[in-house]
Amino acid sequence: GAAPGGAGGGDSDVYTMRREGLANGLNRNLLRECVADGVLRLVQMPVRLDGPDGAASLPETMAWDGKRLASVRDSMDRVVLVATLLVIARQVLSQKRVIPSDEVMEGLRSKLDWLLQQPNTRLPNLQRAVQDTAAAACAAAGGGAGAAEGAGAASTSTLEPELIETLSNLVSSAADPKNSVFALFQKRAYFLLRHMVHAGAAASTGTSAAVDGTDRVAAALGATIGKSGLKAFQPLLLETGRRLRRFIDLNSAVHWAVYTRLLHEAASALPLASPPVA
């Protein structure tokens, strides 16, 4: 929603309109947006929602849905982590003046995505996958330049121990929230997810919600993914967005009266006018 007012009349008008829409319970799209945003916040919590700590954080209306929400989080984590690891591989290879082919990077993306779905995968497995791809890219670059460059190609074709260690260290810290690349992709991925879910909400009406919403989810993703650096993950993002949209539609249909009452009470407790920004 809009930030609290003080910056101008527009913000204040939006605040008033949204508050009245929730307090009166007449704006169904606004109610759906609020439920969707609540679910998105749950998905981003730093605990597994299908574990004991996460279960304690779930509202009663979703008490049995921890596994479904955790699966959405798992899919988003795969997108963000694999995207980060691909950037790391490119960065290290750039130090060798090696530009990996699209086929090589797609192979690494597919391998990492598969590894992250296996229950026995550990950090060394991810490190090995990235190292092997980087070494293969170096070898391919050295082989292609060998006839013309001679000894220069030899230095390109091997990945020195120092670079292998650098690569391993970067992979080990890839999922650190302080990692700027990881944080950037996380922000972009959840922006896309929110955009899909809200676009689906605009089409959710009765029993046609899932069908209409899914079409809008695909259109929303196609319109926004272009500059995100996540184009290679479009199928997984789309499947995840559709899955979460369907969950929100079904959950809202069952608990609509509860959500309407809760949002009415919360909105009614807010001040009539947007409070000034401190």
Backbone as CSV, one residue per row, in Angstrom:
resi,resn,N_x,N_y,N_z,CA_x,CA_y,CA_z,C_x,C_y,C_z
1,GLY,0.815,-1.180,0.000,0.000,0.000,0.000,0.854,1.235,0.000
2,ALA,0.204,2.422,-0.067,0.935,3.674,-0.066,1.502,3.960,1.299
3,ALA,2.612,4.687,1.326,3.199,5.070,2.597,2.306,6.075,3.270
4,PRO,2.301,6.164,4.620,1.496,7.162,5.319,1.773,8.552,4.773
5,GLY,0.762,9.409,4.847,0.800,10.715,4.201,1.790,11.683,4.791
6,GLY,1.657,12.948,4.404,2.599,13.962,4.822,3.414,14.441,3.656
7,ALA,3.643,13.542,2.669,4.417,13.918,1.500,3.558,14.639,0.482
8,GLY,2.233,14.526,0.611,1.370,15.190,-0.349,-0.046,14.694,-0.218
9,GLY,-0.991,15.411,-0.855,-2.389,15.057,-0.765,-2.696,13.694,-1.338
10,GLY,-1.944,13.280,-2.374,-2.194,11.996,-3.008,-2.072,10.846,-2.036
11,ASP,-1.021,10.846,-1.222,-0.821,9.778,-0.246,-1.963,9.741,0.757
12,SER,-2.393,10.916,1.195,-3.478,11.005,2.167,-4.777,10.479,1.578
13,ASP,-5.029,10.795,0.314,-6.253,10.334,-0.348,-6.251,8.815,-0.482
14,VAL,-5.098,8.252,-0.836,-4.987,6.799,-0.986,-5.213,6.130,0.365
15,TYR,-4.600,6.687,1.407,-4.770,6.138,2.761,-6.245,6.106,3.137
16,THR,-6.932,7.233,2.942,-8.343,7.339,3.305,-9.183,6.340,2.522
17,MET,-8.914,6.237,1.227,-9.683,5.345,0.375,-9.492,3.885,0.804
18,ARG,-8.226,3.507,1.076,-7.949,2.124,1.458,-8.528,1.817,2.840
19,ARG,-8.423,2.779,3.758,-8.971,2.561,5.099,-10.483,2.356,5.029
20,GLU,-11.156,3.209,4.261,-12.611,3.099,4.155,-13.009,1.800,3.465
21,GLY,-12.244,1.423,2.437,-12.556,0.189,1.723,-12.491,-1.029,2.631
22,LEU,-11.499,-1.059,3.536,-11.369,-2.182,4.464,-12.390,-2.095,5.596
23,ALA,-12.577,-0.888,6.114,-13.509,-0.719,7.237,-14.939,-1.053,6.823
24,ASN,-15.299,-0.709,5.581,-16.662,-0.969,5.102,-16.821,-2.375,4.541
25,GLY,-15.686,-3.017,4.232,-15.746,-4.366,3.690,-16.331,-4.448,2.295
26,LEU,-16.323,-3.332,1.559,-16.954,-3.295,0.238,-15.968,-3.546,-0.898
27,ASN,-14.685,-3.264,-0.670,-13.687,-3.392,-1.726,-13.060,-4.792,-1.663
28,ARG,-13.628,-5.716,-2.407,-13.187,-7.118,-2.330,-11.750,-7.278,-2.827
29,ASN,-11.386,-6.527,-3.875,-10.010,-6.633,-4.373,-9.007,-6.183,-3.324
30,LEU,-9.344,-5.135,-2.591,-8.458,-4.631,-1.546,-8.321,-5.659,-0.422
31,LEU,-9.425,-6.303,-0.079,-9.378,-7.352,0.938,-8.477,-8.504,0.473
32,ARG,-8.616,-8.870,-0.807,-7.773,-9.950,-1.345,-6.298,-9.563,-1.318
33,GLU,-6.011,-8.312,-1.646,-4.622,-7.842,-1.628,-4.027,-7.962,-0.227
34,CYS,-4.805,-7.603,0.772,-4.313,-7.674,2.152,-4.043,-9.112,2.570
35,VAL,-4.950,-10.020,2.211,-4.730,-11.431,2.525,-3.489,-11.936,1.801
36,ALA,-3.344,-11.566,0.525,-2.184,-11.996,-0.261,-0.888,-11.482,0.352
37,ASP,-0.871,-10.220,0.769,0.333,-9.663,1.378,0.657,-10.367,2.701
38,GLY,-0.381,-10.733,3.448,-0.153,-11.470,4.692,0.486,-12.822,4.421
39,VAL,0.018,-13.514,3.383,0.587,-14.810,3.024,2.032,-14.645,2.550
40,LEU,2.295,-13.607,1.758,3.657,-13.356,1.275,4.613,-13.103,2.438
41,ARG,4.150,-12.422,3.449,4.998,-12.187,4.625,5.275,-13.493,5.366
42,LEU,4.268,-14.351,5.444,4.470,-15.649,6.084,5.529,-16.456,5.333
43,VAL,5.432,-16.467,4.012,6.362,-17.245,3.200,7.801,-16.775,3.405
44,GLN,7.979,-15.485,3.681,9.324,-14.928,3.810,9.877,-14.971,5.238
45,MET,9.132,-15.553,6.166,9.621,-15.640,7.538,10.884,-16.501,7.610
46,PRO,11.812,-16.181,8.510,13.088,-16.915,8.583,13.001,-18.240,9.337
47,VAL,11.875,-18.926,9.224,11.706,-20.251,9.828,10.965,-21.134,8.831
48,ARG,11.145,-22.440,8.942,10.390,-23.354,8.093,8.961,-23.457,8.613
49,LEU,8.010,-23.174,7.752,6.614,-23.152,8.169,6.040,-24.550,8.357
50,ASP,6.792,-25.584,7.931,6.337,-26.946,8.184,7.067,-27.566,9.371
51,GLY,7.798,-26.732,10.133,8.475,-27.182,11.344,7.783,-26.640,12.576
52,PRO,8.201,-27.063,13.766,7.536,-26.634,15.009,7.574,-25.125,15.227
53,ASP,8.697,-24.477,14.918,8.779,-23.028,15.107,7.858,-22.294,14.141
54,GLY,7.835,-22.758,12.902,6.995,-22.114,11.906,5.523,-22.330,12.181
55,ALA,5.163,-23.533,12.634,3.754,-23.840,12.914,3.180,-22.888,13.950
56,ALA,4.008,-22.476,14.910,3.545,-21.552,15.948,3.274,-20.165,15.378
57,SER,3.824,-19.862,14.185,3.644,-18.550,13.583,2.444,-18.493,12.645
58,LEU,1.880,-19.651,12.314,0.778,-19.691,11.361,-0.543,-19.282,12.019
59,PRO,-1.366,-18.526,11.308,-2.696,-18.207,11.847,-3.569,-19.453,11.840
60,GLU,-4.637,-19.427,12.617,-5.511,-20.601,12.704,-6.081,-20.985,11.349
61,THR,-6.314,-19.999,10.497,-6.905,-20.271,9.185,-5.937,-20.996,8.253
62,MET,-4.666,-21.092,8.662,-3.671,-21.788,7.843,-2.890,-22.817,8.663
63,ALA,-3.498,-23.252,9.758,-2.795,-24.141,10.688,-2.334,-25.440,10.039
64,TRP,-3.038,-25.892,9.009,-2.697,-27.160,8.356,-1.997,-26.948,7.018
65,ASP,-1.570,-25.732,6.758,-1.014,-25.402,5.443,0.483,-25.099,5.472
66,GLY,1.142,-25.431,6.578,2.564,-25.132,6.690,3.388,-25.772,5.583
67,LYS,3.048,-27.011,5.227,3.816,-27.717,4.196,3.655,-27.046,2.840
68,ARG,2.445,-26.625,2.517,2.211,-25.944,1.231,2.997,-24.636,1.155
69,LEU,2.957,-23.857,2.218,3.664,-22.584,2.225,5.172,-22.788,2.231
70,ALA,5.636,-23.821,2.925,7.074,-24.119,2.941,7.562,-24.516,1.554
71,SER,6.720,-25.194,0.787,7.126,-25.598,-0.564,7.274,-24.382,-1.468
72,VAL,6.448,-23.360,-1.251,6.594,-22.114,-2.007,7.918,-21.454,-1.653
73,ARG,8.223,-21.407,-0.361,9.485,-20.823,0.082,10.674,-21.596,-0.494
74,ASP,10.582,-22.905,-0.533,11.665,-23.714,-1.092,11.909,-23.365,-2.558
75,SER,10.839,-23.211,-3.308,10.977,-22.860,-4.724,11.632,-21.495,-4.891
76,MET,11.228,-20.541,-4.072,11.811,-19.199,-4.159,13.279,-19.215,-3.742
77,ASP,13.604,-20.000,-2.724,14.999,-20.119,-2.302,15.860,-20.711,-3.412
78,ARG,15.307,-21.680,-4.126,16.051,-22.276,-5.245,16.344,-21.231,-6.306
79,VAL,15.353,-20.439,-6.654,15.551,-19.392,-7.670,16.649,-18.433,-7.241
80,VAL,16.552,-17.936,-6.021,17.478,-16.902,-5.543,18.892,-17.454,-5.397
81,LEU,19.025,-18.638,-4.806,20.356,-19.192,-4.577,21.032,-19.581,-5.887
82,VAL,20.306,-20.224,-6.777,20.912,-20.627,-8.050,21.302,-19.395,-8.864
83,ALA,20.463,-18.377,-8.888,20.799,-17.147,-9.610,22.077,-16.531,-9.044
84,THR,22.218,-16.563,-7.736,23.418,-16.023,-7.088,24.652,-16.831,-7.463
85,LEU,24.530,-18.146,-7.468,25.665,-19.014,-7.798,26.090,-18.839,-9.259
86,LEU,25.147,-18.589,-10.135,25.490,-18.357,-11.540,26.301,-17.066,-11.694
87,VAL,25.925,-16.043,-10.950,26.677,-14.791,-10.987,28.088,-15.000,-10.448
88,ILE,28.199,-15.775,-9.366,29.518,-16.066,-8.787,30.410,-16.766,-9.817
89,ALA,29.856,-17.752,-10.506,30.636,-18.466,-11.523,31.117,-17.518,-12.607
90,ARG,30.247,-16.650,-13.068,30.628,-15.689,-14.114,31.703,-14.730,-13.611
91,GLN,31.560,-14.282,-12.359,32.529,-13.337,-11.801,33.932,-13.943,-11.734
92,VAL,34.013,-15.175,-11.260,35.323,-15.826,-11.152,35.902,-16.093,-12.538
93,LEU,35.074,-16.524,-13.464,35.551,-16.780,-14.826,36.016,-15.507,-15.516
94,SER,35.400,-14.384,-15.154,35.822,-13.116,-15.767,37.263,-12.774,-15.396
95,GLN,37.718,-13.264,-14.236,39.109,-13.032,-13.853,40.073,-13.782,-14.778
96,LYS,39.566,-14.784,-15.455,40.353,-15.533,-16.434,40.068,-15.052,-17.864
97,ARG,39.252,-14.015,-17.943,38.804,-13.499,-19.250,38.071,-14.582,-20.046
98,VAL,37.328,-15.384,-19.323,36.542,-16.456,-19.936,35.061,-16.100,-19.840
99,ILE,34.382,-16.166,-20.974,32.940,-15.923,-21.003,32.255,-17.255,-21.314
100,PRO,31.596,-17.866,-20.337,30.968,-19.175,-20.570,29.804,-19.057,-21.547
101,SER,29.578,-20.105,-22.307,28.470,-20.099,-23.267,27.133,-20.197,-22.538
102,ASP,26.074,-19.831,-23.234,24.731,-19.949,-22.659,24.416,-21.402,-22.317
103,GLU,24.901,-22.328,-23.159,24.645,-23.745,-22.913,25.319,-24.207,-21.626
104,VAL,26.536,-23.741,-21.382,27.257,-24.107,-20.163,26.526,-23.586,-18.933
105,MET,26.069,-22.338,-18.982,25.394,-21.751,-17.824,24.021,-22.375,-17.595
106,GLU,23.340,-22.732,-18.672,22.048,-23.402,-18.518,22.245,-24.788,-17.912
107,GLY,23.337,-25.457,-18.303,23.641,-26.757,-17.714,23.908,-26.638,-16.227
108,LEU,24.640,-25.602,-15.830,24.911,-25.390,-14.411,23.633,-25.045,-13.668
109,ARG,22.796,-24.202,-14.262,21.524,-23.840,-13.622,20.676,-25.081,-13.379
110,SER,20.585,-25.943,-14.389,19.787,-27.155,-14.264,20.371,-28.091,-13.208
111,LYS,21.692,-28.227,-13.189,22.353,-29.101,-12.216,22.130,-28.615,-10.785
112,LEU,22.312,-27.307,-10.558,22.135,-26.748,-9.218,20.685,-26.861,-8.761
113,ASP,19.764,-26.611,-9.671,18.345,-26.704,-9.331,18.003,-28.130,-8.918
114,TRP,18.560,-29.102,-9.636,18.326,-30.506,-9.289,18.931,-30.834,-7.926
115,LEU,20.171,-30.385,-7.697,20.839,-30.664,-6.428,20.049,-30.112,-5.246
116,LEU,19.490,-28.922,-5.402,18.779,-28.286,-4.293,17.445,-28.966,-3.988
117,GLN,17.036,-29.893,-4.833,15.809,-30.639,-4.567,16.102,-32.019,-3.980
118,GLN,17.390,-32.351,-3.841,17.763,-33.650,-3.289,17.995,-33.532,-1.779
119,PRO,17.425,-34.427,-0.996,17.520,-34.310,0.472,18.943,-34.443,1.016
120,ASN,19.821,-35.112,0.282,21.180,-35.338,0.798,22.206,-34.328,0.291
121,THR,21.764,-33.316,-0.442,22.707,-32.323,-0.970,23.283,-31.479,0.163
122,ARG,24.595,-31.288,0.148,25.279,-30.441,1.118,26.140,-29.423,0.376
123,LEU,26.714,-28.503,1.114,27.519,-27.439,0.520,28.601,-27.960,-0.427
124,PRO,29.374,-28.997,-0.057,30.415,-29.484,-0.983,29.867,-29.907,-2.347
125,ASN,28.618,-30.392,-2.389,28.025,-30.769,-3.672,27.832,-29.547,-4.567
126,LEU,27.395,-28.443,-3.971,27.209,-27.211,-4.732,28.551,-26.645,-5.173
127,GLN,29.521,-26.696,-4.271,30.852,-26.197,-4.612,31.443,-26.983,-5.771
128,ARG,31.305,-28.297,-5.727,31.842,-29.145,-6.788,31.171,-28.853,-8.121
129,ALA,29.866,-28.668,-8.111,29.147,-28.408,-9.363,29.627,-27.106,-10.013
130,VAL,29.793,-26.061,-9.196,30.245,-24.776,-9.736,31.697,-24.878,-10.202
131,GLN,32.529,-25.547,-9.410,33.939,-25.714,-9.785,34.076,-26.484,-11.093
132,ASP,33.331,-27.565,-11.240,33.415,-28.378,-12.455,33.006,-27.580,-13.688
133,THR,31.952,-26.785,-13.540,31.496,-25.971,-14.670,32.531,-24.907,-15.023
134,ALA,33.085,-24.270,-13.997,34.103,-23.245,-14.251,35.331,-23.850,-14.925
135,ALA,35.749,-25.027,-14.455,36.905,-25.691,-15.054,36.629,-26.075,-16.503
136,ALA,35.423,-26.570,-16.776,35.055,-26.957,-18.144,35.009,-25.742,-19.060
137,ALA,34.504,-24.612,-18.540,34.453,-23.391,-19.340,35.856,-22.902,-19.679
138,CYS,36.767,-23.002,-18.703,38.157,-22.608,-18.941,38.805,-23.513,-19.987
139,ALA,38.560,-24.803,-19.863,39.139,-25.754,-20.806,38.624,-25.497,-22.220
140,ALA,37.333,-25.219,-22.342,36.750,-24.946,-23.659,37.330,-23.671,-24.259
141,ALA,37.508,-22.650,-23.410,38.070,-21.385,-23.900,39.518,-21.569,-24.328
142,GLY,40.292,-22.322,-23.538,41.688,-22.575,-23.871,41.828,-23.390,-25.136
143,GLY,40.950,-24.388,-25.303,41.006,-25.219,-26.500,40.674,-24.456,-27.749
144,GLY,39.708,-23.533,-27.635,39.316,-22.761,-28.810,40.382,-21.794,-29.235
145,ALA,41.162,-21.298,-28.271,42.162,-20.298,-28.609,43.527,-20.913,-28.829
146,GLY,43.656,-22.227,-28.560,44.972,-22.854,-28.545,45.767,-22.702,-29.821
147,ALA,45.122,-22.909,-30.964,45.864,-22.882,-32.210,46.467,-21.521,-32.486
148,ALA,45.768,-20.465,-32.080,46.226,-19.115,-32.411,47.060,-18.492,-31.307
149,GLU,46.797,-18.882,-30.070,47.394,-18.172,-28.943,48.552,-18.924,-28.290
150,GLY,48.644,-20.199,-28.532,49.739,-20.974,-27.955,49.734,-20.971,-26.448
151,ALA,50.833,-20.490,-25.851,50.998,-20.525,-24.395,49.943,-19.707,-23.681
152,GLY,49.441,-18.640,-24.336,48.409,-17.816,-23.705,47.158,-18.610,-23.435
153,ALA,46.848,-19.518,-24.339,45.653,-20.333,-24.146,45.813,-21.296,-22.989
154,ALA,47.027,-21.740,-22.738,47.264,-22.691,-21.645,46.876,-22.102,-20.314
155,SER,47.161,-20.802,-20.099,46.805,-20.179,-18.831,45.309,-20.003,-18.717
156,THR,44.615,-19.866,-19.845,43.160,-19.727,-19.830,42.491,-21.058,-19.533
157,SER,43.123,-22.136,-19.972,42.458,-23.437,-19.932,42.458,-24.102,-18.565
158,THR,43.179,-23.545,-17.611,43.205,-24.156,-16.278,42.701,-23.179,-15.218
159,LEU,42.084,-23.751,-14.198,41.579,-22.956,-13.076,42.560,-23.120,-11.913
160,GLU,43.298,-22.061,-11.609,44.341,-22.145,-10.583,43.761,-22.462,-9.202
161,PRO,44.583,-23.081,-8.330,44.129,-23.415,-6.973,43.581,-22.200,-6.225
162,GLU,44.201,-21.027,-6.432,43.722,-19.825,-5.726,42.297,-19.465,-6.157
163,LEU,42.021,-19.602,-7.464,40.676,-19.295,-7.945,39.668,-20.351,-7.496
164,ILE,40.129,-21.597,-7.425,39.239,-22.659,-6.924,38.854,-22.377,-5.474
165,GLU,39.822,-21.929,-4.679,39.533,-21.592,-3.284,38.602,-20.386,-3.193
166,THR,38.862,-19.390,-4.035,37.985,-18.218,-4.070,36.564,-18.621,-4.418
167,LEU,36.434,-19.477,-5.417,35.126,-19.947,-5.860,34.401,-20.684,-4.734
168,SER,35.130,-21.553,-4.035,34.531,-22.314,-2.933,34.051,-21.400,-1.819
169,ASN,34.853,-20.394,-1.495,34.480,-19.455,-0.439,33.252,-18.641,-0.828
170,LEU,33.205,-18.230,-2.080,32.061,-17.442,-2.545,30.791,-18.280,-2.542
171,VAL,30.907,-19.540,-2.943,29.738,-20.428,-2.928,29.253,-20.649,-1.498
172,SER,30.185,-20.812,-0.567,29.808,-21.081,0.825,29.080,-19.902,1.465
173,SER,29.343,-18.699,0.977,28.693,-17.513,1.557,27.558,-16.994,0.680
174,ALA,27.184,-17.754,-0.340,26.190,-17.270,-1.305,24.830,-16.990,-0.671
175,ALA,24.423,-17.823,0.290,23.090,-17.671,0.882,23.085,-16.779,2.124
176,ASP,24.208,-16.150,2.407,24.266,-15.218,3.533,23.403,-14.003,3.213
177,PRO,22.463,-13.636,4.111,21.626,-12.457,3.855,22.433,-11.186,3.601
178,LYS,23.687,-11.167,4.087,24.538,-9.994,3.866,25.174,-9.994,2.478
179,ASN,25.030,-11.102,1.756,25.554,-11.188,0.401,24.721,-10.279,-0.492
180,SER,25.346,-9.277,-1.083,24.599,-8.263,-1.832,23.909,-8.848,-3.065
181,VAL,24.548,-9.820,-3.719,23.933,-10.429,-4.901,22.709,-11.240,-4.492
182,PHE,22.840,-12.036,-3.442,21.718,-12.827,-2.929,20.567,-11.904,-2.530
183,ALA,20.890,-10.830,-1.798,19.860,-9.900,-1.338,19.144,-9.247,-2.519
184,LEU,19.891,-8.926,-3.563,19.298,-8.295,-4.740,18.342,-9.245,-5.446
185,PHE,18.771,-10.479,-5.661,17.905,-11.441,-6.339,16.695,-11.804,-5.479
186,GLN,16.885,-11.831,-4.170,15.758,-12.112,-3.278,14.697,-11.015,-3.400
187,LYS,15.153,-9.781,-3.421,14.228,-8.652,-3.571,13.497,-8.731,-4.904
188,ARG,14.224,-9.026,-5.962,13.613,-9.087,-7.293,12.653,-10.264,-7.419
189,ALA,13.040,-11.404,-6.880,12.197,-12.597,-6.990,10.874,-12.404,-6.258
190,TYR,10.924,-11.831,-5.068,9.681,-11.638,-4.317,8.848,-10.489,-4.880
191,PHE,9.494,-9.535,-5.542,8.734,-8.515,-6.273,7.914,-9.185,-7.372
192,LEU,8.548,-10.107,-8.102,7.839,-10.817,-9.170,6.711,-11.672,-8.602
193,LEU,6.974,-12.357,-7.482,5.942,-13.193,-6.874,4.757,-12.351,-6.418
194,ARG,5.048,-11.232,-5.779,3.964,-10.353,-5.319,3.167,-9.824,-6.509
195,HIS,3.866,-9.451,-7.566,3.199,-8.923,-8.763,2.272,-9.985,-9.353
196,MET,2.742,-11.226,-9.412,1.902,-12.308,-9.947,0.675,-12.541,-9.083
197,VAL,0.897,-12.604,-7.778,-0.200,-12.901,-6.863,-1.254,-11.795,-6.886
198,HIS,-0.814,-10.546,-6.940,-1.770,-9.442,-6.970,-2.499,-9.360,-8.304
199,ALA,-1.809,-9.680,-9.387,-2.486,-9.691,-10.687,-3.554,-10.778,-10.705
200,GLY,-3.247,-11.911,-10.095,-4.227,-12.983,-10.004,-5.402,-12.604,-9.140
201,ALA,-5.133,-11.835,-8.087,-6.212,-11.420,-7.177,-7.227,-10.549,-7.893
202,ALA,-6.767,-9.734,-8.834,-7.665,-8.829,-9.547,-8.677,-9.588,-10.388
203,ALA,-8.354,-10.855,-10.717,-9.257,-11.641,-11.550,-10.036,-12.681,-10.761
204,SER,-9.818,-12.744,-9.456,-10.412,-13.809,-8.659,-11.871,-13.517,-8.334
205,THR,-12.767,-14.207,-8.992,-14.193,-14.036,-8.727,-14.855,-15.408,-8.737
206,GLY,-15.366,-15.806,-7.585,-16.099,-17.060,-7.479,-15.314,-18.271,-7.940
207,THR,-16.016,-19.207,-8.609,-15.380,-20.452,-9.020,-14.415,-20.270,-10.171
208,SER,-14.477,-19.131,-10.877,-13.567,-18.904,-12.001,-12.238,-18.325,-11.541
209,ALA,-12.069,-18.186,-10.218,-10.870,-17.518,-9.700,-9.587,-18.158,-10.194
210,ALA,-9.480,-19.480,-10.072,-8.217,-20.137,-10.400,-7.884,-19.989,-11.877
211,VAL,-8.894,-20.137,-12.763,-8.643,-20.062,-14.199,-8.229,-18.648,-14.609
212,ASP,-9.075,-17.666,-14.269,-8.776,-16.286,-14.638,-7.490,-15.802,-13.980
213,GLY,-7.341,-16.143,-12.698,-6.167,-15.691,-11.964,-4.881,-16.241,-12.550
214,THR,-4.926,-17.510,-13.003,-3.710,-18.114,-13.541,-3.286,-17.419,-14.816
215,ASP,-4.249,-17.061,-15.672,-3.915,-16.356,-16.900,-3.261,-15.018,-16.572
216,ARG,-3.785,-14.322,-15.603,-3.223,-13.026,-15.229,-1.856,-13.178,-14.585
217,VAL,-1.648,-14.264,-13.864,-0.348,-14.526,-13.246,0.720,-14.621,-14.327
218,ALA,0.434,-15.378,-15.387,1.399,-15.549,-16.477,1.674,-14.221,-17.173
219,ALA,0.634,-13.442,-17.423,0.810,-12.157,-18.092,1.628,-11.201,-17.228
220,ALA,1.360,-11.216,-15.927,2.080,-10.321,-15.019,3.560,-10.647,-14.982
221,LEU,3.880,-11.941,-14.941,5.285,-12.337,-14.911,5.975,-11.978,-16.222
222,GLY,5.318,-12.241,-17.326,5.911,-11.931,-18.623,6.199,-10.452,-18.799
223,ALA,5.376,-9.610,-18.166,5.532,-8.161,-18.316,6.613,-7.585,-17.421
224,THR,7.024,-8.309,-16.387,7.940,-7.735,-15.394,9.283,-8.446,-15.263
225,ILE,9.431,-9.626,-15.829,10.641,-10.417,-15.576,11.836,-9.963,-16.407
226,GLY,11.585,-9.210,-17.474,12.619,-8.894,-18.451,13.950,-8.409,-17.911
227,LYS,13.934,-7.420,-17.013,15.172,-6.812,-16.528,15.589,-7.314,-15.145
228,SER,14.983,-8.391,-14.697,15.246,-8.879,-13.341,16.498,-9.749,-13.243
229,GLY,16.986,-10.235,-14.386,18.091,-11.177,-14.355,17.638,-12.587,-14.005
230,LEU,16.318,-12.813,-14.008,15.770,-14.114,-13.602,14.989,-14.784,-14.730
231,LYS,15.230,-14.346,-15.954,14.492,-14.883,-17.096,14.643,-16.398,-17.201
232,ALA,15.828,-16.922,-16.888,16.059,-18.368,-16.982,15.193,-19.156,-16.002
233,PHE,14.637,-18.465,-15.003,13.841,-19.127,-13.964,12.341,-18.907,-14.176
234,GLN,11.969,-18.403,-15.337,10.564,-18.070,-15.579,9.622,-19.255,-15.375
235,PRO,9.927,-20.464,-15.867,8.993,-21.581,-15.634,8.774,-21.882,-14.152
236,LEU,9.841,-21.898,-13.369,9.702,-22.185,-11.940,8.969,-21.058,-11.226
237,LEU,9.287,-19.818,-11.565,8.598,-18.684,-10.950,7.107,-18.709,-11.294
238,LEU,6.782,-19.014,-12.541,5.383,-19.053,-12.954,4.631,-20.160,-12.223
239,GLU,5.235,-21.333,-12.140,4.597,-22.439,-11.426,4.380,-22.087,-9.960
240,THR,5.362,-21.405,-9.362,5.258,-21.012,-7.955,4.183,-19.954,-7.758
241,GLY,4.150,-18.977,-8.663,3.130,-17.935,-8.568,1.727,-18.491,-8.717
242,ARG,1.554,-19.396,-9.655,0.237,-20.017,-9.848,-0.167,-20.830,-8.620
243,ARG,0.805,-21.573,-8.081,0.520,-22.411,-6.907,0.100,-21.556,-5.721
244,LEU,0.809,-20.454,-5.478,0.474,-19.604,-4.341,-0.844,-18.881,-4.576
245,ARG,-1.112,-18.477,-5.817,-2.377,-17.809,-6.117,-3.549,-18.746,-5.870
246,ARG,-3.410,-20.002,-6.289,-4.487,-20.980,-6.055,-4.711,-21.197,-4.564
247,PHE,-3.610,-21.280,-3.816,-3.742,-21.472,-2.371,-4.498,-20.299,-1.742
248,ILE,-4.121,-19.077,-2.109,-4.765,-17.886,-1.534,-6.239,-17.859,-1.908
249,ASP,-6.561,-18.193,-3.157,-7.960,-18.192,-3.585,-8.783,-19.181,-2.770
250,LEU,-8.265,-20.393,-2.622,-9.022,-21.420,-1.902,-9.129,-21.101,-0.417
251,ASN,-8.031,-20.650,0.185,-8.046,-20.312,1.603,-8.988,-19.147,1.876
252,SER,-8.961,-18.151,0.996,-9.835,-16.981,1.176,-11.296,-17.352,1.030
253,ALA,-11.585,-18.249,0.103,-12.970,-18.663,-0.094,-13.526,-19.334,1.157
254,VAL,-12.691,-20.134,1.819,-13.132,-20.841,3.020,-13.262,-19.888,4.211
255,HIS,-12.326,-18.956,4.320,-12.257,-18.113,5.521,-12.592,-16.643,5.240
256,TRP,-13.355,-16.383,4.188,-13.624,-14.999,3.792,-14.266,-14.192,4.915
257,ALA,-15.223,-14.783,5.603,-15.915,-14.052,6.676,-14.953,-13.676,7.791
258,VAL,-14.020,-14.558,8.108,-13.036,-14.286,9.159,-12.124,-13.138,8.743
259,TYR,-11.603,-13.198,7.508,-10.690,-12.150,7.047,-11.395,-10.797,6.945
260,THR,-12.642,-10.821,6.474,-13.397,-9.569,6.368,-13.561,-8.925,7.741
261,ARG,-13.904,-9.740,8.741,-14.085,-9.211,10.095,-12.775,-8.674,10.669
262,LEU,-11.692,-9.440,10.512,-10.402,-9.016,11.064,-9.913,-7.719,10.416
263,LEU,-10.036,-7.628,9.102,-9.570,-6.431,8.410,-10.468,-5.237,8.707
264,HIS,-11.759,-5.493,8.883,-12.669,-4.412,9.283,-12.271,-3.860,10.653
265,GLU,-11.993,-4.756,11.598,-11.606,-4.314,12.946,-10.277,-3.559,12.921
266,ALA,-9.306,-4.059,12.133,-7.998,-3.407,12.070,-8.096,-2.042,11.414
267,ALA,-8.855,-1.955,10.322,-8.985,-0.671,9.621,-9.767,0.334,10.446
268,SER,-10.785,-0.128,11.152,-11.605,0.775,11.965,-10.804,1.372,13.112
269,ALA,-9.768,0.665,13.559,-8.938,1.162,14.658,-7.910,2.190,14.185
270,LEU,-7.728,2.319,12.877,-6.767,3.290,12.354,-7.348,4.693,12.404
271,PRO,-6.497,5.726,12.510,-7.008,7.097,12.477,-7.653,7.408,11.131
272,LEU,-8.624,8.315,11.127,-9.338,8.649,9.909,-8.411,9.251,8.852
273,ALA,-7.463,10.060,9.296,-6.532,10.712,8.377,-5.173,10.058,8.486
274,SER,-4.436,10.080,7.399,-3.093,9.508,7.390,-2.194,10.300,8.341
275,PRO,-1.547,9.605,9.295,-0.660,10.329,10.234,0.552,10.877,9.514
276,PRO,1.044,12.057,9.925,2.220,12.644,9.284,3.467,11.808,9.505
277,VAL,4.382,11.859,8.527,5.650,11.155,8.648,6.550,11.913,9.603
278,ALA,7.157,11.202,10.575,8.009,11.864,11.551,9.277,12.383,10.897
